[in-house]
Short mmCIF file of C-alpha atoms in Angstrom, two decimals:
data_model
loop_
_atom_site.label_atom_id
_atom_site.label_comp_id
_atom_site.label_asym_id
_atom_site.label_seq_id
_atom_site.Cartn_x
_atom_site.Cartn_y
_atom_site.Cartn_z
CA MET A 14 77.21 113.62 90.60
CA THR A 15 74.78 112.20 92.64
CA TYR A 16 75.91 109.41 90.32
CA TYR A 17 79.35 110.23 91.41
CA LEU A 18 78.61 110.06 94.75
CA ASP A 19 76.64 107.18 94.56
CA LEU A 20 79.10 105.08 92.89
CA TYR A 21 81.92 106.87 95.19
CA PHE A 22 79.96 105.07 98.47
CA THR A 23 79.98 101.71 96.42
CA TYR A 24 83.50 102.01 96.06
CA ALA A 25 84.50 102.75 99.97
CA ARG A 26 82.27 99.82 101.27
CA LEU A 27 84.00 97.37 99.31
CA VAL A 28 87.26 98.78 100.09
CA LEU A 29 86.42 98.66 104.12
CA LYS A 30 85.42 95.04 103.37
CA ALA A 31 88.61 94.10 101.75
CA TRP A 32 90.43 95.97 105.05
CA SER A 33 87.96 94.10 107.19
CA GLN A 34 89.38 90.46 105.75
CA TYR A 35 93.01 91.43 107.35
CA ARG A 36 92.40 92.84 111.00
CA ALA A 37 95.93 91.99 112.47
CA ASP A 38 97.08 93.67 109.40
CA PHE A 39 95.29 97.00 110.16
CA ALA A 40 96.03 97.11 113.30
CA ILE A 41 99.74 96.61 112.92
CA THR A 42 100.17 99.03 109.99
CA PHE A 43 97.87 101.32 112.20
CA VAL A 44 100.32 101.47 115.04
CA SER A 45 103.25 102.00 112.76
CA SER A 46 102.07 105.05 111.05
CA ILE A 47 101.28 106.74 115.14
CA LEU A 48 104.48 105.77 115.59
CA HIS A 49 106.35 107.00 112.51
CA ASP A 50 104.33 110.53 112.83
CA GLY A 51 104.85 110.30 116.24
CA ALA A 52 108.84 110.24 116.10
CA THR A 53 108.73 114.19 114.88
CA PHE A 54 106.83 114.39 117.45
CA ILE A 55 109.61 113.26 120.19
CA PHE A 56 112.12 115.18 117.95
CA LEU A 57 110.50 118.33 118.73
CA THR A 58 109.33 117.44 122.73
CA VAL A 59 113.63 116.70 122.53
CA ILE A 60 114.27 120.03 121.58
CA PHE A 61 112.33 122.13 123.18
CA THR A 62 113.85 120.64 126.16
CA ASN A 63 117.15 122.05 124.77
CA ILE A 64 115.68 125.05 123.39
CA ARG A 65 113.17 127.90 123.95
CA GLU A 66 112.13 129.05 120.90
CA LEU A 67 113.51 127.89 117.33
CA GLU A 68 113.80 131.44 114.95
CA GLY A 69 111.33 133.29 117.28
CA TRP A 70 108.80 129.94 117.26
CA SER A 71 107.86 128.64 120.63
CA PHE A 72 107.04 124.77 121.06
CA HIS A 73 103.04 125.33 120.70
CA GLU A 74 103.78 127.42 117.22
CA MET A 75 105.86 124.26 116.13
CA LEU A 76 103.18 121.93 117.25
CA LEU A 77 100.56 124.26 114.72
CA ILE A 78 103.07 124.06 111.91
CA TRP A 79 103.57 120.47 111.87
CA GLY A 80 100.09 119.27 113.00
CA LEU A 81 98.68 121.45 109.60
CA ALA A 82 101.15 119.48 107.46
CA VAL A 83 101.11 116.31 108.50
CA THR A 84 96.65 117.10 108.81
CA SER A 85 96.23 117.95 105.30
CA ARG A 86 98.94 115.70 103.57
CA ASN A 87 97.99 112.72 105.29
CA LEU A 88 93.96 113.64 103.77
CA ALA A 89 95.01 113.61 100.93
CA ASN A 90 97.16 110.06 101.61
CA SER A 91 93.80 108.75 102.88
CA LEU A 92 91.06 110.14 100.36
CA LEU A 93 93.10 110.96 97.22
CA ASP A 94 95.55 107.76 97.07
CA VAL A 95 95.70 107.56 93.46
CA PRO A 96 98.90 109.26 91.50
CA HIS A 97 101.37 106.63 92.51
CA ARG A 98 98.67 103.72 91.54
CA ILE A 99 98.80 105.41 88.04
CA TYR A 100 101.65 103.60 86.96
CA TRP A 101 100.60 99.55 87.76
CA TYR A 102 97.13 101.01 86.22
CA ILE A 103 98.85 101.18 83.26
CA LEU A 104 101.85 98.65 83.52
CA GLU A 105 98.94 95.79 84.36
CA GLY A 106 96.78 96.98 82.03
CA ASP A 107 93.92 97.41 83.92
CA MET A 108 93.67 101.42 82.47
CA ASP A 109 92.17 99.64 79.77
CA ARG A 110 89.30 98.58 82.13
CA LEU A 111 88.40 102.04 83.42
CA MET A 112 88.87 103.95 79.95
CA VAL A 113 86.01 101.83 78.70
CA ARG A 114 83.73 102.79 80.76
CA PRO A 115 81.46 106.01 81.73
CA PRO A 116 83.33 107.66 84.41
CA ASP A 117 87.09 109.56 84.29
CA PRO A 118 89.42 106.78 85.14
CA LEU A 119 90.97 109.67 87.36
CA PHE A 120 87.34 109.02 89.29
CA GLN A 121 87.57 105.30 88.78
CA MET A 122 90.98 105.11 90.48
CA THR A 123 90.03 107.33 93.33
CA GLY A 124 87.40 105.09 94.30
CA GLU A 125 88.86 101.69 93.76
CA SER A 126 91.89 102.98 96.07
CA GLY A 127 89.19 104.10 98.13
CA ILE A 128 89.86 105.06 102.22
CA THR A 129 92.84 104.47 103.11
CA LEU A 130 92.73 104.21 106.55
CA PRO A 131 96.72 104.11 108.03
CA ALA A 132 96.55 107.60 106.75
CA LEU A 133 93.20 108.23 108.14
CA GLY A 134 95.51 107.31 111.27
CA ARG A 135 97.70 109.76 110.68
CA VAL A 136 95.04 112.51 110.25
CA LEU A 137 94.01 111.64 114.08
CA ILE A 138 97.46 112.49 114.94
CA GLY A 139 97.68 115.57 113.17
CA ALA A 140 93.97 117.31 114.40
CA THR A 141 95.75 116.26 118.12
CA ALA A 142 98.66 117.96 117.45
CA ILE A 143 96.47 121.39 116.20
CA VAL A 144 94.13 120.74 118.80
CA THR A 145 96.92 120.71 121.98
CA ALA A 146 98.32 123.69 119.81
CA LEU A 147 95.57 125.75 119.99
CA THR A 148 94.83 125.40 123.22
CA GLY A 149 98.46 126.38 124.34
CA LEU A 150 98.25 129.43 122.29
CA ALA A 151 94.15 130.11 122.88
CA ASP A 152 95.13 134.03 123.65
CA LYS A 153 96.59 134.54 120.57
CA LEU A 154 94.40 133.28 118.03
CA PRO A 155 92.29 135.80 115.87
CA TRP A 156 88.86 134.81 115.40
CA TRP A 157 88.84 134.41 112.09
CA GLY A 158 91.14 131.55 112.16
CA ALA A 159 87.90 128.94 112.76
CA PHE A 160 87.63 129.49 109.15
CA TYR A 161 90.88 130.21 107.51
CA LEU A 162 92.36 126.83 109.17
CA PRO A 163 89.88 124.56 107.72
CA LEU A 164 90.60 126.20 104.44
CA ALA A 165 94.40 125.60 104.80
CA ILE A 166 94.25 121.54 105.59
CA ILE A 167 91.98 121.55 102.48
CA SER A 168 94.29 123.89 100.57
CA GLY A 169 96.94 121.94 101.42
CA ALA A 170 95.64 118.02 100.59
CA LEU A 171 95.07 119.38 97.43
CA ILE A 172 98.70 120.63 96.79
CA HIS A 173 100.19 117.16 98.45
CA PHE A 174 97.95 115.72 95.70
CA SER A 175 98.30 117.59 92.74
CA VAL A 176 102.31 117.72 93.36
CA GLN A 177 101.92 113.99 93.21
CA LEU A 178 99.54 113.97 90.53
CA LEU A 179 101.44 116.32 88.04
CA MET A 180 104.73 113.64 88.70
CA ALA A 181 102.87 110.82 87.82
CA CYS A 182 101.76 112.26 84.80
CA LEU A 183 105.19 112.58 83.45
CA SER A 184 105.48 109.03 83.82
CA PHE A 185 103.28 109.19 79.85
CA TRP A 186 106.30 111.11 78.45
CA PHE A 187 109.52 109.63 80.32
CA ILE A 188 109.99 106.53 82.41
CA ASN A 189 108.40 105.66 85.74
CA THR A 190 108.73 108.00 87.99
CA ILE A 191 107.14 106.41 90.75
CA SER A 192 110.59 106.57 92.81
CA LEU A 193 111.16 110.25 91.89
CA MET A 194 107.34 110.42 93.56
CA GLN A 195 107.82 108.79 96.90
CA THR A 196 111.44 110.90 97.16
CA MET A 197 109.33 114.09 96.63
CA SER A 198 106.99 113.58 99.39
CA TRP A 199 109.19 112.92 101.39
CA MET A 200 110.24 116.51 101.07
CA TYR A 201 106.96 117.50 102.77
CA GLN A 202 109.13 117.62 105.70
CA PHE A 203 110.52 120.95 104.39
CA GLY A 204 106.85 122.59 105.34
CA GLN A 205 107.57 121.37 108.77
CA TYR A 206 109.97 124.23 110.08
CA PRO A 207 109.86 128.08 109.69
CA ILE A 208 110.56 128.62 105.97
CA SER A 209 113.51 131.12 106.75
CA ILE A 210 116.25 128.93 108.38
CA PHE A 211 116.51 127.50 104.83
CA ALA A 212 118.96 128.75 102.39
CA LEU A 213 117.05 131.30 99.75
CA PRO A 214 117.00 128.71 96.77
CA LEU A 215 115.03 126.23 98.87
CA GLN A 216 112.65 128.73 100.28
CA PHE A 217 112.00 129.41 96.61
CA LEU A 218 111.80 125.68 95.65
CA PHE A 219 109.11 125.14 98.79
CA THR A 220 107.12 128.06 98.30
CA TRP A 221 106.60 128.10 94.75
CA VAL A 222 107.69 124.98 92.94
CA LEU A 223 106.58 122.25 95.48
CA PRO A 224 105.13 124.59 97.89
CA TYR A 225 105.05 122.07 100.73
CA ALA A 226 105.51 125.28 103.51
CA MET A 227 102.27 126.14 102.26
CA MET A 228 100.84 123.87 104.09
CA GLY A 229 102.03 124.13 107.43
CA PHE A 230 104.20 127.21 107.87
CA TYR A 231 102.81 130.26 105.83
CA PRO A 232 99.12 129.40 107.56
CA THR A 233 100.22 129.61 110.67
CA ALA A 234 102.66 132.56 110.08
CA PHE A 235 99.21 134.14 108.81
CA LEU A 236 97.91 132.93 111.68
CA LEU A 237 99.85 133.98 114.22
CA ARG A 238 102.23 136.78 112.90
CA GLY A 239 99.05 138.14 110.91
CA ASP A 240 100.36 141.46 108.46
CA ALA A 241 104.28 139.89 107.90
CA TYR A 242 102.83 137.31 106.38
CA LEU A 243 100.06 138.54 104.81
CA HIS A 244 100.28 138.01 101.11
CA TYR A 245 101.40 134.47 101.52
CA GLY A 246 98.69 133.66 104.17
CA LEU A 247 96.47 135.02 101.57
CA LEU A 248 97.41 132.78 98.83
CA VAL A 249 97.37 129.70 101.02
CA PRO A 250 93.93 129.02 100.32
CA LEU A 251 94.17 129.45 96.78
CA MET A 252 97.35 127.46 95.83
CA GLY A 253 95.75 124.06 96.52
CA PRO A 254 92.71 125.16 93.34
CA ILE A 255 95.76 126.47 90.97
CA PHE A 256 97.94 123.31 91.47
CA LEU A 257 94.64 121.09 91.25
CA GLY A 258 93.95 123.91 87.81
CA LEU A 259 97.48 122.65 86.43
CA SER A 260 97.44 118.90 87.47
CA LEU A 261 94.42 118.33 86.28
CA SER A 262 95.36 120.04 82.99
CA LEU A 263 98.29 117.48 82.67
CA TRP A 264 96.67 114.61 83.11
CA ARG A 265 94.06 115.37 80.64
CA VAL A 266 96.66 115.52 78.10
CA ALA A 267 98.28 112.71 79.65
CA ILE A 268 95.75 110.65 79.34
CA GLN A 269 95.28 111.53 75.53
CA ARG A 270 98.78 110.25 74.99
CA TYR A 271 98.14 106.67 76.43
CA GLN A 272 98.78 103.99 74.53
CA SER A 273 97.81 100.07 75.93
CA THR A 274 100.81 97.84 77.18
CA GLY A 275 98.86 94.77 75.73
CA SER A 276 99.10 93.05 78.76
CA MET B 7 138.74 73.90 102.70
CA THR B 8 137.88 74.14 99.21
CA GLY B 9 134.41 73.94 100.25
CA LEU B 10 134.76 76.76 102.30
CA VAL B 11 136.30 78.59 98.78
CA GLU B 12 133.39 77.42 97.07
CA GLY B 13 130.41 78.71 99.40
CA LEU B 14 132.46 82.03 99.25
CA GLN B 15 131.88 82.61 95.79
CA ARG B 16 128.92 81.83 95.37
CA GLN B 17 128.10 84.23 97.69
CA ILE B 18 130.11 87.00 95.92
CA ALA B 19 128.40 86.23 92.90
CA ILE B 20 124.24 86.57 94.74
CA ALA B 21 126.11 90.16 95.54
CA MET B 22 127.24 90.58 92.50
CA ALA B 23 123.94 89.78 90.82
CA ALA B 24 122.62 92.52 93.39
CA ILE B 25 124.77 94.99 92.40
CA LYS B 26 123.97 94.47 88.44
CA GLN B 27 120.51 95.16 89.33
CA GLU B 28 120.61 98.11 91.06
CA LEU B 29 122.52 99.85 88.45
CA ALA B 30 119.81 98.81 86.19
CA TYR B 31 117.64 101.16 87.88
CA ARG B 32 119.45 104.30 87.03
CA PHE B 33 116.93 106.79 87.41
CA GLU B 34 115.83 105.21 91.02
CA PHE B 35 119.69 106.07 92.01
CA PHE B 36 119.29 110.10 90.68
CA THR B 37 116.24 110.26 92.93
CA ALA B 38 117.77 108.20 96.14
CA ILE B 39 120.63 111.10 95.76
CA LEU B 40 118.38 114.32 95.40
CA GLY B 41 116.45 113.23 98.09
CA ALA B 42 119.47 111.97 100.75
CA LEU B 43 121.20 115.61 99.38
CA LEU B 44 118.04 117.45 100.22
CA MET B 45 117.70 115.64 103.47
CA THR B 46 121.04 116.42 104.24
CA ALA B 47 120.04 120.04 103.76
CA LEU B 48 117.22 120.05 105.78
CA LEU B 49 119.03 118.59 108.92
CA TYR B 50 122.19 121.09 108.25
CA TYR B 51 119.92 124.06 107.68
CA LEU B 52 117.21 122.84 110.74
CA TRP B 53 120.07 122.66 113.58
CA THR B 54 121.95 125.10 112.65
CA ALA B 55 119.13 127.40 113.74
CA ILE B 56 118.54 125.00 117.15
CA SER B 57 122.25 125.65 117.78
CA HIS B 58 121.82 129.35 117.33
CA ASN B 59 118.68 129.41 119.62
CA SER B 60 120.26 126.64 122.73
CA THR B 61 122.33 128.25 125.70
CA SER B 62 122.49 124.88 126.89
CA ILE B 63 123.86 122.02 124.07
CA GLN B 64 126.71 121.07 125.19
CA MET B 65 128.42 119.79 122.22
CA SER B 66 129.73 122.11 120.10
CA TYR B 67 127.92 123.52 116.48
CA GLN B 68 130.49 121.84 114.92
CA ALA B 69 130.58 118.55 116.34
CA LEU B 70 126.48 118.72 116.07
CA ILE B 71 126.58 119.79 112.33
CA THR B 72 128.82 116.67 111.93
CA TYR B 73 127.03 114.73 113.53
CA VAL B 74 123.38 114.80 112.08
CA CYS B 75 124.84 115.37 108.32
CA LEU B 76 127.24 112.19 108.60
CA GLY B 77 123.62 110.27 110.28
CA GLN B 78 122.04 111.25 106.91
CA ALA B 79 124.63 110.96 104.80
CA PHE B 80 124.87 107.05 105.96
CA SER B 81 121.35 106.46 107.19
CA PHE B 82 119.99 103.07 107.55
CA ALA B 83 116.29 104.70 108.25
CA ARG B 84 116.38 105.95 104.03
CA PRO B 85 112.63 105.34 103.19
CA GLY B 86 113.43 103.54 100.05
CA GLN B 87 115.95 101.14 101.82
CA ARG B 88 113.57 98.20 101.63
CA ARG B 89 115.03 95.52 99.88
CA VAL B 90 115.30 93.41 102.59
CA MET B 91 111.18 93.30 103.30
CA MET B 92 110.49 93.36 99.67
CA ARG B 93 112.39 90.72 98.93
CA ILE B 94 111.08 88.39 101.50
CA GLY B 95 107.54 90.17 101.64
CA GLY B 96 107.40 91.08 98.37
CA GLY B 97 108.84 86.83 97.96
CA ILE B 98 106.09 85.13 99.86
CA ARG B 99 102.87 87.28 98.51
CA ASN B 100 103.94 86.73 95.16
CA GLY B 101 105.72 82.98 95.69
CA HIS B 102 108.64 83.97 94.44
CA ILE B 103 110.37 82.58 97.64
CA LEU B 104 109.75 79.30 96.40
CA ILE B 105 112.85 79.93 93.73
CA ASP B 106 114.77 81.16 96.63
CA LEU B 107 114.24 78.15 98.44
CA ILE B 108 115.13 75.43 96.15
CA ARG B 109 118.14 77.04 95.35
CA PRO B 110 121.05 75.56 97.08
CA THR B 111 122.18 77.39 99.80
CA ASP B 112 120.94 79.07 103.07
CA TYR B 113 118.09 81.42 102.34
CA GLN B 114 119.43 83.64 105.16
CA MET B 115 122.63 83.64 103.78
CA LEU B 116 121.39 84.51 100.14
CA THR B 117 119.87 87.11 101.54
CA PHE B 118 122.33 88.31 103.02
CA SER B 119 124.75 88.44 100.64
CA ASP B 120 121.58 90.08 97.85
CA THR B 121 121.99 93.17 100.64
CA CYS B 122 125.32 93.26 101.23
CA GLY B 123 126.04 94.17 97.07
CA ALA B 124 122.79 96.54 97.69
CA TYR B 125 124.16 97.84 100.36
CA LEU B 126 127.53 98.01 98.85
CA MET B 127 125.92 100.18 95.54
CA GLU B 128 124.11 102.18 98.32
CA THR B 129 126.85 103.68 99.86
CA LEU B 130 129.00 104.52 96.82
CA PHE B 131 126.37 105.92 95.14
CA VAL B 132 123.85 108.18 97.63
CA SER B 133 125.72 107.81 100.64
CA LEU B 134 129.72 109.23 99.64
CA PRO B 135 128.47 111.88 97.64
CA SER B 136 126.17 112.88 100.44
CA TYR B 137 129.13 112.78 102.38
CA LEU B 138 131.30 114.73 99.97
CA LEU B 139 128.81 117.84 100.02
CA ALA B 140 128.12 117.76 103.41
CA LEU B 141 132.10 117.81 103.75
CA LEU B 142 132.77 120.54 101.01
CA VAL B 143 129.80 122.13 100.94
CA PHE B 144 128.17 122.30 104.33
CA GLY B 145 131.99 122.36 105.93
CA ILE B 146 131.47 119.68 108.26
CA SER B 147 134.95 118.20 110.03
CA LEU B 148 137.37 114.87 108.99
CA PRO B 149 136.97 111.85 111.58
CA ALA B 150 138.71 113.64 114.88
CA SER B 151 141.53 110.96 114.61
CA SER B 152 143.14 108.28 112.69
CA GLN B 153 141.19 105.99 114.89
CA ALA B 154 138.04 107.32 114.48
CA ALA B 155 138.20 107.12 111.06
CA VAL B 156 138.81 103.03 111.43
CA GLY B 157 136.65 102.94 113.94
CA PHE B 158 134.02 104.61 112.05
CA VAL B 159 134.56 102.26 109.31
CA VAL B 160 134.34 98.93 111.23
CA SER B 161 131.38 99.96 113.24
CA LEU B 162 129.46 101.08 110.43
CA PHE B 163 129.70 97.07 109.32
CA GLY B 164 128.64 96.34 112.71
CA ALA B 165 125.72 98.58 112.36
CA PHE B 166 124.57 96.92 109.04
CA PHE B 167 124.80 93.64 110.88
CA LEU B 168 122.61 94.46 113.26
CA ILE B 169 120.34 96.33 110.28
CA PHE B 170 120.07 93.63 108.26
CA SER B 171 118.79 91.27 111.78
CA VAL B 172 116.28 93.43 112.35
CA ASP B 173 115.56 93.67 108.45
CA PHE B 174 115.35 89.91 108.51
CA MET B 175 112.99 89.73 111.41
CA ILE B 176 110.80 92.51 109.60
CA GLY B 177 110.51 90.51 106.27
CA LEU B 178 109.93 86.76 108.43
CA MET B 179 106.51 88.40 110.28
CA GLY B 180 105.88 87.97 106.31
CA PHE B 181 104.86 84.76 107.19
CA TRP B 182 102.51 85.66 110.20
CA THR B 183 100.87 87.79 108.65
CA PHE B 184 100.36 89.01 105.27
CA ASN B 185 101.27 92.81 105.25
CA ILE B 186 104.50 93.67 106.32
CA TRP B 187 104.57 97.49 105.46
CA GLY B 188 103.64 98.82 108.46
CA PHE B 189 107.06 97.30 110.19
CA GLY B 190 108.61 99.23 108.00
CA TYR B 191 107.61 102.67 108.76
CA ALA B 192 108.04 101.90 112.45
CA LYS B 193 111.65 100.58 112.05
CA ILE B 194 112.29 104.48 110.52
CA ALA B 195 110.79 105.66 113.62
CA ILE B 196 112.68 103.58 115.67
CA LEU B 197 116.01 104.20 114.30
CA ASP B 198 115.40 108.35 113.63
CA ILE B 199 115.06 108.42 117.63
CA LEU B 200 116.38 105.74 119.88
CA GLY B 201 119.06 104.51 117.13
CA GLY B 202 120.13 108.86 116.97
CA THR B 203 120.42 109.47 113.76
CA ILE B 204 118.24 112.73 113.96
CA ILE B 205 119.67 113.85 117.13
CA PRO B 206 122.49 112.90 119.07
CA LEU B 207 121.80 110.33 122.24
CA SER B 208 123.29 112.86 124.05
CA LEU B 209 120.82 116.01 124.03
CA PHE B 210 118.07 113.09 125.30
CA PRO B 211 116.40 113.95 128.36
CA ASP B 212 118.47 111.20 131.19
CA TRP B 213 115.86 108.69 131.02
CA LEU B 214 115.31 108.36 127.57
CA ARG B 215 119.30 108.10 126.83
CA SER B 216 119.34 105.11 129.44
CA ILE B 217 117.16 103.76 126.96
CA ALA B 218 118.14 103.95 124.04
CA LEU B 219 121.86 102.81 125.49
CA ALA B 220 120.49 99.83 126.62
CA LEU B 221 118.92 98.81 123.47
CA PRO B 222 120.22 97.77 120.21
CA PHE B 223 119.38 100.21 118.15
CA GLN B 224 121.35 102.73 119.32
CA GLY B 225 124.38 100.77 117.27
CA MET B 226 122.34 101.50 114.17
CA ALA B 227 123.18 104.93 113.55
CA TYR B 228 124.76 106.32 117.37
CA THR B 229 127.93 104.09 117.41
CA PRO B 230 129.59 104.99 114.47
CA LEU B 231 128.38 108.85 114.46
CA ALA B 232 129.80 109.52 118.19
CA ILE B 233 133.17 107.38 117.03
CA TYR B 234 133.58 109.59 114.16
CA ILE B 235 133.09 112.94 115.87
CA GLY B 236 134.86 111.83 119.15
CA THR B 237 131.96 111.30 121.80
CA ILE B 238 133.31 107.99 122.01
CA GLN B 239 136.80 108.07 121.91
CA GLY B 240 139.93 106.03 123.08
CA ASN B 241 139.48 102.46 124.39
CA SER B 242 135.97 103.07 124.07
CA ILE B 243 135.70 102.70 120.77
CA TRP B 244 136.39 99.15 120.92
CA LEU B 245 134.09 98.68 123.81
CA SER B 246 131.32 99.82 121.83
CA ILE B 247 132.18 98.35 118.58
CA LEU B 248 132.43 94.96 120.89
CA ASN B 249 128.67 95.93 122.11
CA GLN B 250 127.62 96.35 118.38
CA PHE B 251 129.15 92.90 117.23
CA ALA B 252 127.43 91.16 120.85
CA TRP B 253 124.33 92.74 119.72
CA GLY B 254 124.67 91.45 116.45
CA VAL B 255 125.21 87.68 117.19
CA GLY B 256 122.48 88.10 119.17
CA LEU B 257 119.96 88.79 116.55
CA VAL B 258 121.12 86.59 114.51
CA LEU B 259 121.01 83.98 116.08
CA LEU B 260 117.23 85.29 117.05
CA THR B 261 116.67 85.72 114.15
CA ARG B 262 117.71 81.93 112.92
CA LEU B 263 114.88 81.01 115.51
CA ILE B 264 112.22 82.70 114.24
CA TRP B 265 113.41 81.47 110.28
CA LEU B 266 113.38 77.69 111.43
CA ARG B 267 109.84 77.97 112.87
CA ALA B 268 109.00 80.33 110.05
CA LYS B 269 110.19 77.64 107.26
CA ARG B 270 107.48 75.61 108.54
CA ARG B 271 104.31 77.74 108.35
CA ILE B 272 105.08 78.43 104.18
CA GLU B 273 101.45 79.34 102.61
CA ILE B 274 102.06 80.99 99.58
CA GLN B 275 98.89 83.34 98.60
CA GLY B 276 97.69 81.80 94.99
CA GLY B 277 100.51 83.28 93.34
#
C-alpha cells in the first residue's frame, strides 16, 4: 500500500512539472473551463428570472443539484482521467510497457495521467455552487447532511469513472469507443435537473444504466425531501462502489484478452 | 475564367475528400446522432417543464420548444465539432501542417473547403435526423412562413461562415500557445449562452440581451432560429442576414490578417 502511495506521489510530481512547462496554456485552459461550466450557471440564473420554481425545486435547490453533479464528475476527471486514454495506450503499443512492470496497468495509467488541473478548477466551481446553495438552504438542512454529502460526492465520482471505464473496456472487443465515451459523458447533464421532468424511459436510463441522476439529483432530493426519496437516497453512496466493482471485473476480463499491436 | 473554374474544381475535390474521410468513421456518426437526439430530448423536456412553471415568459410554448429543439439539431456548439481546430492545432503539434502548406492552394481556403465537406455530412446525417425526430415525435412547428423557410436556410449558411472564422481563429492560436483545446470549451460556452443556442435571447434580462445582440455570436444560432419561428419576420429577415454576412466578411478579413502574421511564426514541435 505504501509502495503504491509512494509511487503515486512520484507520478504526481512529474505531471505537475510537465504542466508548469506550459504556463500560458494552463491559464487559458483553466479560464476556459470556468467559462464552460459557468455557462450552466448563467443558464440557471436566466431561467430563474423567468420562473420561481422548476417543478417544485427552487433556485438554491437546483444550484445544489448542479454543484454536486459538477463536483463529483470533475473529481473523477481530475484524479481518475484514465478510461479514454486506454485506447491510445493500446494503439501506440504503450500497454506492453505497462504490462511488463509489477503494478497493475490501470494504476500505472492513473499515475501517468496524474492530476488534471483544469478539472480541478471545475471542482472549485462545483464546490462554490454547493456552498452557495447550502447557505441559501441553511434552515432546511438535516444534521446528517454533513456526512451524507461527502459520501454522495465520492460515490458520484466513482459512478462517473466506472461508466467511462465500462465503455472503454468494450473497445477490447469492438471498435474504438472513444466517441461513445465522449458523447455519453455529455449526458451527465441529465443528472443536473429534477429527474421527474423526463419521460419514463429516460428516467430509467439515467437512474439505473447510466446513473448520472445519482450524482446530483437523488442526493439533493433525499437531503431536502427525505422520505419521498428514501430508497434512492440510501442507494446513492452504494451505487459508486457497485459500479466500480462491475467495471473493474470487466477490466480484468478485458485485459486478459489484450493483444499487442506490435508497434 | 478557366482559372476560376479550375480553382473551384480543386476546392470541391478537397470537400469531397473530407466527405469520404467522415464516411469512414461510421461509428462516430452513430454516436454523434445518438448524442444529438438525447440532447434534443433533454432540452425538450427541460423547456416543457420551464414553460409549465412560468407565467412571465412571453413566447408561446410551441415557439419555445421549436426554438430549442431546432437549435440543438442545427447546433454549431456540439462537442464533437472540432474539425478545424484538429486540422490546424493538431497539424501544428504533429507537423502535418507543413504538408498542407506546400499544397498548391491557399491554406485558409483549403481549410474552408475541407470544413464545408464535413459540415455537409454533419447536416445530412446528424442535423436532419434530429430535426425530423423533433418534428415527428416532439411536434415542433414547421417554418413560420415560406419566407421564413428560405431565410432560415440562407442564414444557416451565414452562421456557418461566422463559425468557420471563429474556429479558424481558435486554430491559429495554436501558433502562439501549444494547447488550444481550452478555447474550444470557451467557444461552446459562448455559443450556448451569447449565441442563444440553449436559451432564446428574448428571455434574457435587458442588459444581457443588448450585449448579445451587439456581438457576432447571435448570428451563429439566434438569427436562423428566430427567423424560423417567426420572431424575426418581414424585411428584418434580410436585414439580420445582412448583419450576419457583414460580420462574416469582417471576421474573414480579421482571420486573414492573423493568418498572415501566424505564417511567419511557424515553429513545429519536433514532429
